[in-house]
PDB file of C-alpha atoms in Angstrom:
ATOM      1  CA  MET A  14     -15.327 -16.921  -2.408  1.00 72.00           C
ATOM      2  CA  ALA A  15     -14.519 -20.523  -3.254  1.00 85.00           C
ATOM      3  CA  ASP A  16     -17.102 -23.224  -3.373  1.00 92.00           C
ATOM      4  CA  TRP A  17     -15.197 -25.543  -0.925  1.00 93.00           C
ATOM      5  CA  SER A  18     -17.579 -28.430  -1.492  1.00 94.00           C
ATOM      6  CA  ARG A  19     -16.360 -28.631  -5.113  1.00 93.00           C
ATOM      7  CA  LEU A  20     -12.660 -28.444  -4.190  1.00 92.00           C
ATOM      8  CA  HIS A  21     -10.457 -31.168  -2.875  1.00 93.00           C
ATOM      9  CA  HIS A  22      -7.340 -31.551  -0.794  1.00 94.00           C
ATOM     10  CA  ALA A  23      -5.203 -34.476   0.221  1.00 93.00           C
ATOM     11  CA  HIS A  24      -7.743 -35.931   2.627  1.00 94.00           C
ATOM     12  CA  GLY A  25     -10.982 -35.405   0.599  1.00 95.00           C
ATOM     13  CA  THR A  26     -13.376 -32.548   0.068  1.00 95.00           C
ATOM     14  CA  ALA A  27     -12.195 -29.132   1.157  1.00 96.00           C
ATOM     15  CA  GLU A  28     -15.328 -28.199   3.167  1.00 96.00           C
ATOM     16  CA  ASP A  29     -13.186 -28.185   6.379  1.00 95.00           C
ATOM     17  CA  VAL A  30     -10.676 -25.618   5.023  1.00 94.00           C
ATOM     18  CA  PRO A  31     -12.606 -22.379   5.891  1.00 93.00           C
ATOM     19  CA  ALA A  32     -12.877 -23.441   9.526  1.00 91.00           C
ATOM     20  CA  LEU A  33      -9.251 -24.273   9.641  1.00 89.00           C
ATOM     21  CA  LEU A  34      -8.261 -20.970   8.097  1.00 86.00           C
ATOM     22  CA  ALA A  35     -10.453 -19.141  10.594  1.00 85.00           C
ATOM     23  CA  SER A  36      -8.820 -20.995  13.497  1.00 82.00           C
ATOM     24  CA  VAL A  37      -5.149 -20.472  12.727  1.00 79.00           C
ATOM     25  CA  GLY A  38      -3.090 -17.807  14.430  1.00 66.00           C
ATOM     26  CA  PRO A  39      -0.028 -16.139  12.944  1.00 60.00           C
ATOM     27  CA  GLU A  40       2.274 -18.045  15.196  1.00 61.00           C
ATOM     28  CA  ALA A  41       4.279 -20.871  13.585  1.00 54.00           C
ATOM     29  CA  GLN A  42       3.544 -23.160  16.497  1.00 58.00           C
ATOM     30  CA  HIS A  43      -0.249 -22.797  16.237  1.00 65.00           C
ATOM     31  CA  ARG A  44      -1.524 -26.406  16.018  1.00 73.00           C
ATOM     32  CA  TRP A  45      -3.868 -25.830  13.062  1.00 78.00           C
ATOM     33  CA  TRP A  46      -0.990 -24.973  10.781  1.00 81.00           C
ATOM     34  CA  ASP A  47      -0.020 -28.691  10.711  1.00 85.00           C
ATOM     35  CA  ASP A  48      -3.609 -29.552   9.697  1.00 89.00           C
ATOM     36  CA  LEU A  49      -3.545 -27.081   6.866  1.00 89.00           C
ATOM     37  CA  TRP A  50      -0.161 -28.170   5.641  1.00 88.00           C
ATOM     38  CA  SER A  51      -1.188 -31.858   5.574  1.00 92.00           C
ATOM     39  CA  ARG A  52      -4.289 -31.041   3.594  1.00 94.00           C
ATOM     40  CA  LEU A  53      -2.986 -28.401   1.208  1.00 92.00           C
ATOM     41  CA  TRP A  54       0.665 -29.440   0.645  1.00 91.00           C
ATOM     42  CA  CYS A  55       0.788 -33.112   1.316  1.00 88.00           C
ATOM     43  CA  GLN A  56       4.230 -34.580   0.622  1.00 87.00           C
ATOM     44  CA  GLY A  57       4.830 -31.807  -1.931  1.00 85.00           C
ATOM     45  CA  THR A  58       1.546 -32.374  -3.772  1.00 87.00           C
ATOM     46  CA  VAL A  59      -0.971 -29.625  -4.111  1.00 89.00           C
ATOM     47  CA  SER A  60      -4.671 -29.773  -5.048  1.00 89.00           C
ATOM     48  CA  SER A  61      -7.517 -27.544  -6.195  1.00 87.00           C
ATOM     49  CA  ALA A  62      -8.116 -26.407  -2.608  1.00 91.00           C
ATOM     50  CA  SER A  63      -4.488 -25.364  -2.191  1.00 90.00           C
ATOM     51  CA  TYR A  64      -4.674 -22.498  -4.655  1.00 85.00           C
ATOM     52  CA  ALA A  65      -8.074 -21.417  -3.418  1.00 87.00           C
ATOM     53  CA  THR A  66      -6.558 -20.676  -0.038  1.00 88.00           C
ATOM     54  CA  LEU A  67      -4.163 -18.086  -1.376  1.00 83.00           C
ATOM     55  CA  PRO A  68      -6.578 -15.179  -0.961  1.00 83.00           C
ATOM     56  CA  ALA A  69      -7.067 -16.105   2.720  1.00 83.00           C
ATOM     57  CA  LEU A  70      -3.334 -16.602   3.291  1.00 81.00           C
ATOM     58  CA  ALA A  71      -2.539 -13.104   1.984  1.00 75.00           C
ATOM     59  CA  PRO A  72      -4.099 -11.175   4.911  1.00 70.00           C
ATOM     60  CA  ALA A  73      -2.809 -13.763   7.364  1.00 67.00           C
ATOM     61  CA  GLY A  74       0.681 -13.097   6.008  1.00 61.00           C
ATOM     62  CA  ALA A  75       0.266  -9.411   6.837  1.00 58.00           C
ATOM     63  CA  SER A  76      -0.431 -10.189  10.476  1.00 60.00           C
ATOM     64  CA  VAL A  77       2.876 -11.976  10.945  1.00 56.00           C
ATOM     65  CA  VAL A  78       5.086 -10.373  13.540  1.00 53.00           C
ATOM     66  CA  GLY A  79       8.759 -11.180  13.850  1.00 55.00           C
ATOM     67  CA  ASP A  80      11.192 -12.890  11.547  1.00 54.00           C
ATOM     68  CA  ARG A  81       9.333 -13.590   8.240  1.00 52.00           C
ATOM     69  CA  SER A  82      12.089 -16.117   7.255  1.00 54.00           C
ATOM     70  CA  THR A  83      11.296 -18.512  10.135  1.00 55.00           C
ATOM     71  CA  ASP A  84       8.009 -17.389  11.816  1.00 59.00           C
ATOM     72  CA  ALA A  85       5.641 -16.804   8.873  1.00 68.00           C
ATOM     73  CA  PRO A  86       3.531 -19.916   8.302  1.00 76.00           C
ATOM     74  CA  PRO A  87       0.993 -18.157   5.978  1.00 78.00           C
ATOM     75  CA  LEU A  88       3.804 -16.999   3.707  1.00 77.00           C
ATOM     76  CA  THR A  89       5.666 -20.338   3.945  1.00 80.00           C
ATOM     77  CA  LEU A  90       2.634 -22.318   3.077  1.00 83.00           C
ATOM     78  CA  ALA A  91       1.678 -19.915   0.185  1.00 81.00           C
ATOM     79  CA  GLY A  92       5.178 -20.222  -1.200  1.00 81.00           C
ATOM     80  CA  ALA A  93       5.130 -24.026  -1.019  1.00 85.00           C
ATOM     81  CA  ILE A  94       1.780 -24.010  -2.818  1.00 84.00           C
ATOM     82  CA  GLY A  95       2.903 -21.627  -5.473  1.00 77.00           C
ATOM     83  CA  ASP A  96       6.046 -23.654  -6.076  1.00 76.00           C
ATOM     84  CA  GLN A  97       4.198 -26.840  -7.012  1.00 70.00           C
ATOM     85  CA  PRO A  98       2.396 -27.070 -10.295  1.00 67.00           C
ATOM     86  CA  TYR A  99      -1.117 -28.366 -10.109  1.00 63.00           C
ATOM     87  CA  GLY A 100      -1.884 -28.535 -13.815  1.00 63.00           C
ATOM     88  CA  TYR A 101      -4.149 -25.575 -14.141  1.00 58.00           C
ATOM     89  CA  GLU A 102      -2.226 -22.453 -15.254  1.00 60.00           C
ATOM     90  CA  ASP A 103      -5.427 -20.349 -14.842  1.00 68.00           C
ATOM     91  CA  LEU A 104      -5.270 -20.867 -11.076  1.00 66.00           C
ATOM     92  CA  LEU A 105      -2.160 -18.657 -10.935  1.00 68.00           C
ATOM     93  CA  VAL A 106      -3.986 -16.033 -13.010  1.00 75.00           C
ATOM     94  CA  THR A 107      -7.177 -16.330 -10.975  1.00 77.00           C
ATOM     95  CA  HIS A 108      -5.203 -15.746  -7.747  1.00 75.00           C
ATOM     96  CA  ALA A 109      -2.697 -13.288  -9.081  1.00 78.00           C
ATOM     97  CA  ALA A 110      -3.739 -10.472  -6.748  1.00 80.00           C
ATOM     98  CA  ALA A 111      -3.301 -12.694  -3.632  1.00 79.00           C
ATOM     99  CA  ILE A 112       0.027 -13.877  -4.927  1.00 77.00           C
ATOM    100  CA  VAL A 113       1.219 -10.276  -5.347  1.00 78.00           C
ATOM    101  CA  VAL A 114       0.161  -9.428  -1.780  1.00 77.00           C
ATOM    102  CA  LEU A 115       1.937 -12.499  -0.377  1.00 74.00           C
ATOM    103  CA  ILE A 116       5.161 -11.629  -2.234  1.00 74.00           C
ATOM    104  CA  GLU A 117       4.903  -8.045  -0.884  1.00 76.00           C
ATOM    105  CA  GLU A 118       4.463  -9.319   2.668  1.00 72.00           C
ATOM    106  CA  ALA A 119       7.304 -11.746   2.335  1.00 69.00           C
ATOM    107  CA  LEU A 120       9.575  -8.991   1.201  1.00 69.00           C
ATOM    108  CA  ARG A 121       8.359  -6.335   3.720  1.00 70.00           C
ATOM    109  CA  ASP A 122      10.774  -5.365   6.447  1.00 60.00           C
ATOM    110  CA  PRO A 123       9.440  -6.559   9.834  1.00 55.00           C
TER     111      PRO A 123
END
């Protein structure tokens, strides 16, 4: 489990991220997804908290029902995070298992 008080996102410390992750639903329209996006992938920039959310986004991605290409906010956010370098290659290694689960979910037939 991440020490969120030591991590940062676009708006400051990441201590609010666990509550946001616990509040989101799998629906793309769920209001908390906007809050997560603005903190974890702000204008194409990621932060230390962004990669730390990947293990939580993996099971959320598995709960998506419907078209994964348009209705999968956990998978879309995870893909956006993974597509932006943060400067610490070890973060990809640290979260490799979550990344594999996210890729499998993205490719799974609904």
